[in-house]
Amino acid sequence: MNETSTRNQFYSYIEQTWTVTEEELNELKDKPQLSCIVSEEKDVVGISETKYFLKLQIARESVDKNGFFLYLRFSRPENSSKIRAKYSIFVKSENYSTQFDNIFYPEKTTGWGDEICPVEKFFERSFISDGKCIIEIKGILIFEEINEMPKIVMESAVLSRALWEKDEKDFKIEVENEENVMVHKNVISARSAYFEGMLKSGMKEEITNSVKIIDFNLKTVKTAIEFFYDRNIFESLNFDDAFDLLQFADKYQIIDLQDKLELYFIYQLSPSTVCKLSNGSIYSNSIKLRQICFGFLMICSKHSIPVENLQNLDKDFAAELFLKNFSPFD
């Protein structure tokens, strides 16, 4: 059963590094009140037509008193749901960090943030290093009013369906101590760089039209083959099976399956699942998922968000997290 079925909130992790040049900052300080520059827009994973970005604005209280203000902003449809955002902003060169816990209402909230520093002091301190100011944001967005939880959708083409139903499959996968599974040689070559190389190498597998797999079970192999034919494998996938499949995708270089599985896990990220996903990312050798889980846990720690099953977290991962947690500008 899919683990998202018991959840009533959707969590999306955000992270961006924005480099602002000293030239851009000097131009901004000489512009009129409320002039601004903005970062690149980034997609909010799992929420369609919703993007986030940073806005650096100059605001003046008087002729000789002004400041740089930094805001988190969203670009999204008018009828979208409110967003609870817990986020931290860093400028490491100045050892500057600040935290926010805000609610963004689509009909009335333009952005949340605060003054970084008065303009005259900004240029005197260490906000600028080597001609640039590097601003980082990391955070968690919480959605409670979305109509449907995000999910992976497979588009099955007519050709894929026809090939799946045909019996003339010409390549055999022998799963040790279980049974054999048949697949089209052209299909497995097209979906896996590993098998493509094997079947063009003159190795015995090319000659016998068969391969033996000893380190994955029959269920994992069959599910991978279903994916090769664009079958919807995600409806009934559970975490344990998905991690086995992700490990299979990593070993056999099935890039699109790896991408979709990582997105499947990211859609299910929450304080109740993050420890299991962290451990699974290590087991399945997913660097991308590991990095996202690590960042998610850091934000949970900084914003006092309770996390389930911390005692089960991989010991090396937990030790690294502990050290980073006491370095506020990492």
mmCIF file of C-alpha atoms in Angstrom:
data_model
loop_
_atom_site.group_PDB
_atom_site.id
_atom_site.type_symbol
_atom_site.label_atom_id
_atom_site.label_comp_id
_atom_site.label_asym_id
_atom_site.label_seq_id
_atom_site.Cartn_x
_atom_site.Cartn_y
_atom_site.Cartn_z
ATOM 1 C CA MET A 1 0.000 0.000 0.000
ATOM 2 C CA ASN A 2 1.278 3.487 -0.855
ATOM 3 C CA GLU A 3 2.451 5.292 2.318
ATOM 4 C CA THR A 4 0.886 8.596 1.252
ATOM 5 C CA SER A 5 -2.627 7.245 1.808
ATOM 6 C CA THR A 6 -2.604 8.040 5.536
ATOM 7 C CA ARG A 7 -1.176 11.549 5.248
ATOM 8 C CA ASN A 8 -3.222 14.743 5.376
ATOM 9 C CA GLN A 9 -0.372 17.184 4.633
ATOM 10 C CA PHE A 10 2.034 17.529 1.742
ATOM 11 C CA TYR A 11 5.594 18.677 2.386
ATOM 12 C CA SER A 12 7.898 20.127 -0.259
ATOM 13 C CA TYR A 13 11.568 20.859 0.432
ATOM 14 C CA ILE A 14 13.012 24.023 -1.128
ATOM 15 C CA GLU A 15 16.631 25.031 -1.572
ATOM 16 C CA GLN A 16 18.284 27.721 -3.672
ATOM 17 C CA THR A 17 21.675 29.444 -3.881
ATOM 18 C CA TRP A 18 21.516 32.939 -5.381
ATOM 19 C CA THR A 19 24.629 34.850 -6.404
ATOM 20 C CA VAL A 20 24.253 38.642 -6.571
ATOM 21 C CA THR A 21 27.193 40.596 -7.949
ATOM 22 C CA GLU A 22 28.638 43.660 -6.233
ATOM 23 C CA GLU A 23 27.816 45.624 -9.383
ATOM 24 C CA GLU A 24 24.122 44.661 -9.101
ATOM 25 C CA LEU A 25 24.074 45.673 -5.439
ATOM 26 C CA ASN A 26 25.656 49.046 -6.160
ATOM 27 C CA GLU A 27 23.104 49.671 -8.905
ATOM 28 C CA LEU A 28 20.259 48.707 -6.559
ATOM 29 C CA LYS A 29 21.356 51.043 -3.743
ATOM 30 C CA ASP A 30 21.222 54.015 -6.110
ATOM 31 C CA LYS A 31 17.743 53.222 -7.427
ATOM 32 C CA PRO A 32 14.414 54.654 -6.189
ATOM 33 C CA GLN A 33 12.524 53.435 -3.120
ATOM 34 C CA LEU A 34 11.263 49.821 -3.358
ATOM 35 C CA SER A 35 13.413 48.958 -6.371
ATOM 36 C CA CYS A 36 14.392 45.304 -6.383
ATOM 37 C CA ILE A 37 16.201 42.423 -8.047
ATOM 38 C CA VAL A 38 14.959 38.838 -8.005
ATOM 39 C CA SER A 39 16.469 35.379 -8.220
ATOM 40 C CA GLU A 40 15.607 32.711 -10.750
ATOM 41 C CA GLU A 41 12.217 31.081 -10.200
ATOM 42 C CA LYS A 42 12.351 27.446 -9.091
ATOM 43 C CA ASP A 43 9.531 24.887 -9.214
ATOM 44 C CA VAL A 44 7.866 23.763 -6.018
ATOM 45 C CA VAL A 45 8.167 19.992 -6.385
ATOM 46 C CA GLY A 46 4.778 18.293 -6.447
ATOM 47 C CA ILE A 47 2.654 21.441 -6.775
ATOM 48 C CA SER A 48 1.848 22.380 -10.364
ATOM 49 C CA GLU A 49 2.190 25.969 -11.614
ATOM 50 C CA THR A 50 3.833 27.039 -8.356
ATOM 51 C CA LYS A 51 7.314 28.538 -8.228
ATOM 52 C CA TYR A 52 9.358 30.285 -5.561
ATOM 53 C CA PHE A 53 12.069 32.928 -5.743
ATOM 54 C CA LEU A 54 13.956 35.435 -3.626
ATOM 55 C CA LYS A 55 13.488 39.184 -3.866
ATOM 56 C CA LEU A 56 16.115 41.689 -2.701
ATOM 57 C CA GLN A 57 14.605 45.132 -2.268
ATOM 58 C CA ILE A 58 15.807 48.519 -1.131
ATOM 59 C CA ALA A 59 13.573 50.444 1.258
ATOM 60 C CA ARG A 60 14.148 53.900 2.725
ATOM 61 C CA GLU A 61 12.904 55.376 5.970
ATOM 62 C CA SER A 62 14.502 58.737 5.149
ATOM 63 C CA VAL A 63 16.984 60.301 2.744
ATOM 64 C CA ASP A 64 19.987 59.058 4.720
ATOM 65 C CA LYS A 65 18.557 55.839 6.183
ATOM 66 C CA ASN A 66 17.861 52.828 3.989
ATOM 67 C CA GLY A 67 18.233 49.070 4.059
ATOM 68 C CA PHE A 68 18.367 45.897 1.981
ATOM 69 C CA PHE A 69 15.311 43.705 2.581
ATOM 70 C CA LEU A 70 15.138 40.073 1.500
ATOM 71 C CA TYR A 71 11.864 38.233 0.851
ATOM 72 C CA LEU A 72 10.652 34.781 -0.140
ATOM 73 C CA ARG A 73 8.043 35.117 -2.886
ATOM 74 C CA PHE A 74 5.794 32.743 -4.822
ATOM 75 C CA SER A 75 4.429 32.738 -8.348
ATOM 76 C CA ARG A 76 1.223 30.676 -8.478
ATOM 77 C CA PRO A 77 -2.430 30.593 -9.593
ATOM 78 C CA GLU A 78 -4.937 32.806 -7.787
ATOM 79 C CA ASN A 79 -7.002 29.850 -6.559
ATOM 80 C CA SER A 80 -4.063 27.963 -5.026
ATOM 81 C CA SER A 81 -3.964 26.927 -1.382
ATOM 82 C CA LYS A 82 -2.192 28.724 1.435
ATOM 83 C CA ILE A 83 1.394 27.751 2.148
ATOM 84 C CA ARG A 84 2.975 27.358 5.565
ATOM 85 C CA ALA A 85 6.687 28.018 5.054
ATOM 86 C CA LYS A 86 9.431 27.265 7.567
ATOM 87 C CA TYR A 87 12.688 28.463 6.078
ATOM 88 C CA SER A 88 16.167 29.761 6.856
ATOM 89 C CA ILE A 89 18.251 32.269 4.908
ATOM 90 C CA PHE A 90 22.040 32.331 5.038
ATOM 91 C CA VAL A 91 24.919 34.527 3.878
ATOM 92 C CA LYS A 92 27.897 32.436 4.922
ATOM 93 C CA SER A 93 30.605 35.030 4.209
ATOM 94 C CA GLU A 94 29.083 37.251 6.932
ATOM 95 C CA ASN A 95 28.040 34.368 9.227
ATOM 96 C CA TYR A 96 24.512 35.693 8.808
ATOM 97 C CA SER A 97 21.405 33.553 9.199
ATOM 98 C CA THR A 98 17.765 34.194 9.958
ATOM 99 C CA GLN A 99 14.686 31.998 10.277
ATOM 100 C CA PHE A 100 11.061 32.468 9.356
ATOM 101 C CA ASP A 101 7.787 30.666 9.957
ATOM 102 C CA ASN A 102 5.142 32.314 7.798
ATOM 103 C CA ILE A 103 1.830 31.609 6.124
ATOM 104 C CA PHE A 104 1.416 32.763 2.526
ATOM 105 C CA TYR A 105 -2.181 33.426 1.466
ATOM 106 C CA PRO A 106 -2.579 33.564 -2.326
ATOM 107 C CA GLU A 107 -5.089 36.409 -2.229
ATOM 108 C CA LYS A 108 -3.141 38.767 0.062
ATOM 109 C CA THR A 109 0.430 37.714 0.827
ATOM 110 C CA THR A 110 3.026 39.112 -1.564
ATOM 111 C CA GLY A 111 6.021 37.855 0.387
ATOM 112 C CA TRP A 112 7.603 37.406 3.790
ATOM 113 C CA GLY A 113 11.069 38.469 4.871
ATOM 114 C CA ASP A 114 12.965 41.139 6.754
ATOM 115 C CA GLU A 115 15.777 43.651 6.588
ATOM 116 C CA ILE A 116 19.167 42.059 6.157
ATOM 117 C CA CYS A 117 21.234 45.104 6.931
ATOM 118 C CA PRO A 118 21.291 48.892 6.489
ATOM 119 C CA VAL A 119 22.783 49.666 3.089
ATOM 120 C CA GLU A 120 25.812 51.598 4.369
ATOM 121 C CA LYS A 121 26.787 48.764 6.736
ATOM 122 C CA PHE A 122 26.116 46.066 4.129
ATOM 123 C CA PHE A 123 29.105 47.229 2.075
ATOM 124 C CA GLU A 124 31.324 47.660 5.158
ATOM 125 C CA ARG A 125 30.792 44.136 6.492
ATOM 126 C CA SER A 126 31.489 40.749 4.865
ATOM 127 C CA PHE A 127 28.239 40.267 2.943
ATOM 128 C CA ILE A 128 30.257 40.693 -0.255
ATOM 129 C CA SER A 129 33.196 38.359 -0.870
ATOM 130 C CA ASP A 130 35.235 38.241 -4.096
ATOM 131 C CA GLY A 131 32.835 40.659 -5.747
ATOM 132 C CA LYS A 132 29.641 38.774 -5.005
ATOM 133 C CA CYS A 133 27.056 38.122 -2.305
ATOM 134 C CA ILE A 134 25.896 34.505 -2.095
ATOM 135 C CA ILE A 135 22.464 34.096 -0.518
ATOM 136 C CA GLU A 136 21.089 30.663 0.347
ATOM 137 C CA ILE A 137 17.604 29.601 1.338
ATOM 138 C CA LYS A 138 16.540 26.208 2.667
ATOM 139 C CA GLY A 139 13.079 25.405 3.889
ATOM 140 C CA ILE A 140 9.996 23.249 4.081
ATOM 141 C CA LEU A 141 6.656 24.191 2.547
ATOM 142 C CA ILE A 142 3.563 22.626 4.092
ATOM 143 C CA PHE A 143 0.320 22.309 2.112
ATOM 144 C CA GLU A 144 -2.916 21.298 3.850
ATOM 145 C CA GLU A 145 -5.550 22.300 1.312
ATOM 146 C CA ILE A 146 -4.499 20.647 -1.945
ATOM 147 C CA ASN A 147 -7.180 18.642 -3.712
ATOM 148 C CA GLU A 148 -5.057 15.559 -4.370
ATOM 149 C CA MET A 149 -1.673 14.325 -3.217
ATOM 150 C CA PRO A 150 0.934 14.398 -6.019
ATOM 151 C CA LYS A 151 1.693 11.035 -7.587
ATOM 152 C CA ILE A 152 3.711 9.520 -10.409
ATOM 153 C CA VAL A 153 1.649 9.041 -13.551
ATOM 154 C CA MET A 154 2.776 6.642 -16.265
ATOM 155 C CA GLU A 155 1.674 7.306 -19.827
ATOM 156 C CA SER A 156 1.299 3.970 -21.595
ATOM 157 C CA ALA A 157 1.697 4.280 -25.352
ATOM 158 C CA VAL A 158 -0.124 2.029 -27.837
ATOM 159 C CA LEU A 159 3.155 0.406 -28.882
ATOM 160 C CA SER A 160 4.139 -0.319 -25.269
ATOM 161 C CA ARG A 161 0.795 -1.977 -24.581
ATOM 162 C CA ALA A 162 1.014 -4.043 -27.770
ATOM 163 C CA LEU A 163 4.538 -5.248 -26.990
ATOM 164 C CA TRP A 164 3.572 -6.114 -23.406
ATOM 165 C CA GLU A 165 0.759 -8.347 -24.622
ATOM 166 C CA LYS A 166 2.850 -10.163 -27.252
ATOM 167 C CA ASP A 167 4.332 -13.574 -26.466
ATOM 168 C CA GLU A 168 7.279 -13.325 -28.856
ATOM 169 C CA LYS A 169 9.711 -12.008 -26.262
ATOM 170 C CA ASP A 170 13.247 -13.006 -27.182
ATOM 171 C CA PHE A 171 15.442 -12.380 -24.128
ATOM 172 C CA LYS A 172 15.399 -14.401 -20.904
ATOM 173 C CA ILE A 173 16.236 -13.156 -17.413
ATOM 174 C CA GLU A 174 17.020 -15.982 -15.019
ATOM 175 C CA VAL A 175 16.342 -14.982 -11.425
ATOM 176 C CA GLU A 176 18.380 -17.307 -9.202
ATOM 177 C CA ASN A 177 16.353 -19.900 -7.275
ATOM 178 C CA GLU A 178 13.069 -18.495 -8.555
ATOM 179 C CA GLU A 179 11.987 -18.478 -12.213
ATOM 180 C CA ASN A 180 12.669 -16.992 -15.625
ATOM 181 C CA VAL A 181 11.188 -13.796 -17.007
ATOM 182 C CA MET A 182 10.976 -12.976 -20.712
ATOM 183 C CA VAL A 183 11.397 -9.534 -22.277
ATOM 184 C CA HIS A 184 12.022 -8.116 -25.730
ATOM 185 C CA LYS A 185 15.749 -7.606 -26.358
ATOM 186 C CA ASN A 186 15.115 -4.271 -28.079
ATOM 187 C CA VAL A 187 13.007 -3.056 -25.175
ATOM 188 C CA ILE A 188 15.510 -3.902 -22.455
ATOM 189 C CA SER A 189 18.323 -2.372 -24.512
ATOM 190 C CA ALA A 190 16.354 0.822 -25.032
ATOM 191 C CA ARG A 191 15.544 1.225 -21.327
ATOM 192 C CA SER A 192 18.859 0.213 -19.727
ATOM 193 C CA ALA A 193 22.323 1.470 -20.682
ATOM 194 C CA TYR A 194 23.808 -1.518 -18.846
ATOM 195 C CA PHE A 195 21.892 -4.087 -20.887
ATOM 196 C CA GLU A 196 22.419 -2.126 -24.097
ATOM 197 C CA GLY A 197 26.178 -2.345 -23.581
ATOM 198 C CA MET A 198 25.977 -6.037 -22.687
ATOM 199 C CA LEU A 199 23.983 -6.909 -25.795
ATOM 200 C CA LYS A 200 26.422 -5.116 -28.085
ATOM 201 C CA SER A 201 29.601 -6.454 -26.504
ATOM 202 C CA GLY A 202 29.801 -9.962 -27.911
ATOM 203 C CA MET A 203 29.487 -11.394 -24.401
ATOM 204 C CA LYS A 204 27.802 -14.717 -23.810
ATOM 205 C CA GLU A 205 24.545 -12.970 -22.850
ATOM 206 C CA GLU A 206 24.306 -11.620 -26.409
ATOM 207 C CA ILE A 207 24.905 -15.089 -27.836
ATOM 208 C CA THR A 208 22.539 -16.987 -25.510
ATOM 209 C CA ASN A 209 19.918 -14.203 -25.338
ATOM 210 C CA SER A 210 19.792 -14.644 -21.586
ATOM 211 C CA VAL A 211 21.240 -13.211 -18.388
ATOM 212 C CA LYS A 212 21.316 -14.460 -14.800
ATOM 213 C CA ILE A 213 20.484 -12.079 -11.943
ATOM 214 C CA ILE A 214 21.480 -13.258 -8.467
ATOM 215 C CA ASP A 215 21.260 -10.146 -6.288
ATOM 216 C CA PHE A 216 17.611 -9.141 -6.763
ATOM 217 C CA ASN A 217 14.419 -11.042 -6.166
ATOM 218 C CA LEU A 218 11.791 -11.991 -8.717
ATOM 219 C CA LYS A 219 9.361 -9.276 -7.633
ATOM 220 C CA THR A 220 11.917 -6.519 -8.236
ATOM 221 C CA VAL A 221 12.864 -7.878 -11.655
ATOM 222 C CA LYS A 222 9.247 -8.272 -12.751
ATOM 223 C CA THR A 223 8.376 -4.759 -11.597
ATOM 224 C CA ALA A 224 11.315 -3.305 -13.505
ATOM 225 C CA ILE A 225 10.220 -5.111 -16.651
ATOM 226 C CA GLU A 226 6.696 -3.797 -16.231
ATOM 227 C CA PHE A 227 8.201 -0.320 -16.121
ATOM 228 C CA PHE A 228 10.074 -1.037 -19.366
ATOM 229 C CA TYR A 229 6.658 -1.440 -21.029
ATOM 230 C CA ASP A 230 5.279 1.759 -19.416
ATOM 231 C CA ARG A 231 3.028 -0.126 -17.017
ATOM 232 C CA ASN A 232 1.858 1.862 -13.988
ATOM 233 C CA ILE A 233 3.966 0.344 -11.213
ATOM 234 C CA PHE A 234 3.522 3.161 -8.698
ATOM 235 C CA GLU A 235 -0.082 2.644 -7.590
ATOM 236 C CA SER A 236 0.674 -0.275 -5.264
ATOM 237 C CA LEU A 237 4.379 0.271 -4.583
ATOM 238 C CA ASN A 238 5.518 0.271 -0.953
ATOM 239 C CA PHE A 239 8.725 1.739 0.438
ATOM 240 C CA ASP A 240 10.655 -1.510 0.800
ATOM 241 C CA ASP A 241 9.894 -2.689 -2.728
ATOM 242 C CA ALA A 242 10.605 0.775 -4.107
ATOM 243 C CA PHE A 243 14.036 0.907 -2.476
ATOM 244 C CA ASP A 244 14.915 -2.512 -3.940
ATOM 245 C CA LEU A 245 13.771 -1.216 -7.315
ATOM 246 C CA LEU A 246 15.818 1.976 -6.929
ATOM 247 C CA GLN A 247 18.898 -0.103 -6.166
ATOM 248 C CA PHE A 248 18.140 -2.208 -9.274
ATOM 249 C CA ALA A 249 17.792 0.955 -11.369
ATOM 250 C CA ASP A 250 21.104 2.247 -10.057
ATOM 251 C CA LYS A 251 23.004 -0.967 -10.805
ATOM 252 C CA TYR A 252 21.538 -1.493 -14.269
ATOM 253 C CA GLN A 253 21.616 2.185 -15.286
ATOM 254 C CA ILE A 254 17.898 2.653 -15.839
ATOM 255 C CA ILE A 255 17.960 6.434 -15.608
ATOM 256 C CA ASP A 256 14.276 7.222 -16.162
ATOM 257 C CA LEU A 257 13.205 4.636 -13.569
ATOM 258 C CA GLN A 258 15.712 6.071 -11.107
ATOM 259 C CA ASP A 259 14.404 9.604 -11.688
ATOM 260 C CA LYS A 260 10.778 8.577 -11.232
ATOM 261 C CA LEU A 261 11.492 6.560 -8.088
ATOM 262 C CA GLU A 262 13.387 9.448 -6.512
ATOM 263 C CA LEU A 263 10.464 11.740 -7.300
ATOM 264 C CA TYR A 264 8.074 9.120 -5.872
ATOM 265 C CA PHE A 265 9.995 9.241 -2.577
ATOM 266 C CA ILE A 266 10.255 13.031 -2.580
ATOM 267 C CA TYR A 267 6.464 13.260 -2.938
ATOM 268 C CA GLN A 268 6.181 11.189 0.248
ATOM 269 C CA LEU A 269 8.691 13.166 2.289
ATOM 270 C CA SER A 270 7.386 14.264 5.694
ATOM 271 C CA PRO A 271 8.521 14.356 9.333
ATOM 272 C CA SER A 272 7.035 10.868 9.767
ATOM 273 C CA THR A 273 8.846 9.335 6.762
ATOM 274 C CA VAL A 274 12.120 11.240 6.465
ATOM 275 C CA CYS A 275 14.186 8.855 8.627
ATOM 276 C CA LYS A 276 13.060 5.817 6.659
ATOM 277 C CA LEU A 277 13.694 7.651 3.393
ATOM 278 C CA SER A 278 17.147 8.703 4.616
ATOM 279 C CA ASN A 279 18.088 5.117 5.419
ATOM 280 C CA GLY A 280 16.625 3.948 2.119
ATOM 281 C CA SER A 281 18.626 6.527 0.175
ATOM 282 C CA ILE A 282 21.815 5.011 1.596
ATOM 283 C CA TYR A 283 20.688 1.445 0.905
ATOM 284 C CA SER A 284 19.739 2.272 -2.680
ATOM 285 C CA ASN A 285 22.723 4.554 -3.369
ATOM 286 C CA SER A 286 20.553 7.583 -4.204
ATOM 287 C CA ILE A 287 22.704 10.685 -3.726
ATOM 288 C CA LYS A 288 19.859 13.025 -4.715
ATOM 289 C CA LEU A 289 17.400 11.578 -2.202
ATOM 290 C CA ARG A 290 20.042 11.532 0.529
ATOM 291 C CA GLN A 291 20.800 15.236 0.022
ATOM 292 C CA ILE A 292 17.134 16.198 0.141
ATOM 293 C CA CYS A 293 16.493 14.125 3.272
ATOM 294 C CA PHE A 294 19.556 15.652 4.919
ATOM 295 C CA GLY A 295 18.388 19.191 4.153
ATOM 296 C CA PHE A 296 14.851 18.365 5.287
ATOM 297 C CA LEU A 297 16.130 17.071 8.647
ATOM 298 C CA MET A 298 18.305 20.154 9.098
ATOM 299 C CA ILE A 299 15.277 22.415 8.671
ATOM 300 C CA CYS A 300 13.232 20.237 11.030
ATOM 301 C CA SER A 301 15.946 20.666 13.637
ATOM 302 C CA LYS A 302 16.307 24.422 13.189
ATOM 303 C CA HIS A 303 12.534 24.968 13.303
ATOM 304 C CA SER A 304 11.744 22.455 16.083
ATOM 305 C CA ILE A 305 9.603 20.222 13.861
ATOM 306 C CA PRO A 306 9.110 16.833 15.579
ATOM 307 C CA VAL A 307 10.511 13.917 13.569
ATOM 308 C CA GLU A 308 9.465 10.293 14.004
ATOM 309 C CA ASN A 309 11.853 7.333 14.383
ATOM 310 C CA LEU A 310 15.056 9.341 14.830
ATOM 311 C CA GLN A 311 16.450 6.448 16.854
ATOM 312 C CA ASN A 312 16.409 4.321 13.683
ATOM 313 C CA LEU A 313 18.451 6.755 11.608
ATOM 314 C CA ASP A 314 21.640 5.357 10.083
ATOM 315 C CA LYS A 315 24.410 6.031 12.627
ATOM 316 C CA ASP A 316 26.903 7.594 10.205
ATOM 317 C CA PHE A 317 24.168 9.736 8.658
ATOM 318 C CA ALA A 318 23.016 10.818 12.134
ATOM 319 C CA ALA A 319 26.568 11.707 13.174
ATOM 320 C CA GLU A 320 27.039 13.883 10.081
ATOM 321 C CA LEU A 321 23.688 15.548 10.717
ATOM 322 C CA PHE A 322 24.637 16.245 14.342
ATOM 323 C CA LEU A 323 27.898 17.948 13.340
ATOM 324 C CA LYS A 324 26.237 20.043 10.642
ATOM 325 C CA ASN A 325 23.471 21.027 13.009
ATOM 326 C CA PHE A 326 25.959 22.800 15.242
ATOM 327 C CA SER A 327 27.469 24.671 12.316
ATOM 328 C CA PRO A 328 24.692 27.209 11.633
ATOM 329 C CA PHE A 329 26.057 28.404 8.308
ATOM 330 C CA ASP A 330 26.283 25.019 6.556
#
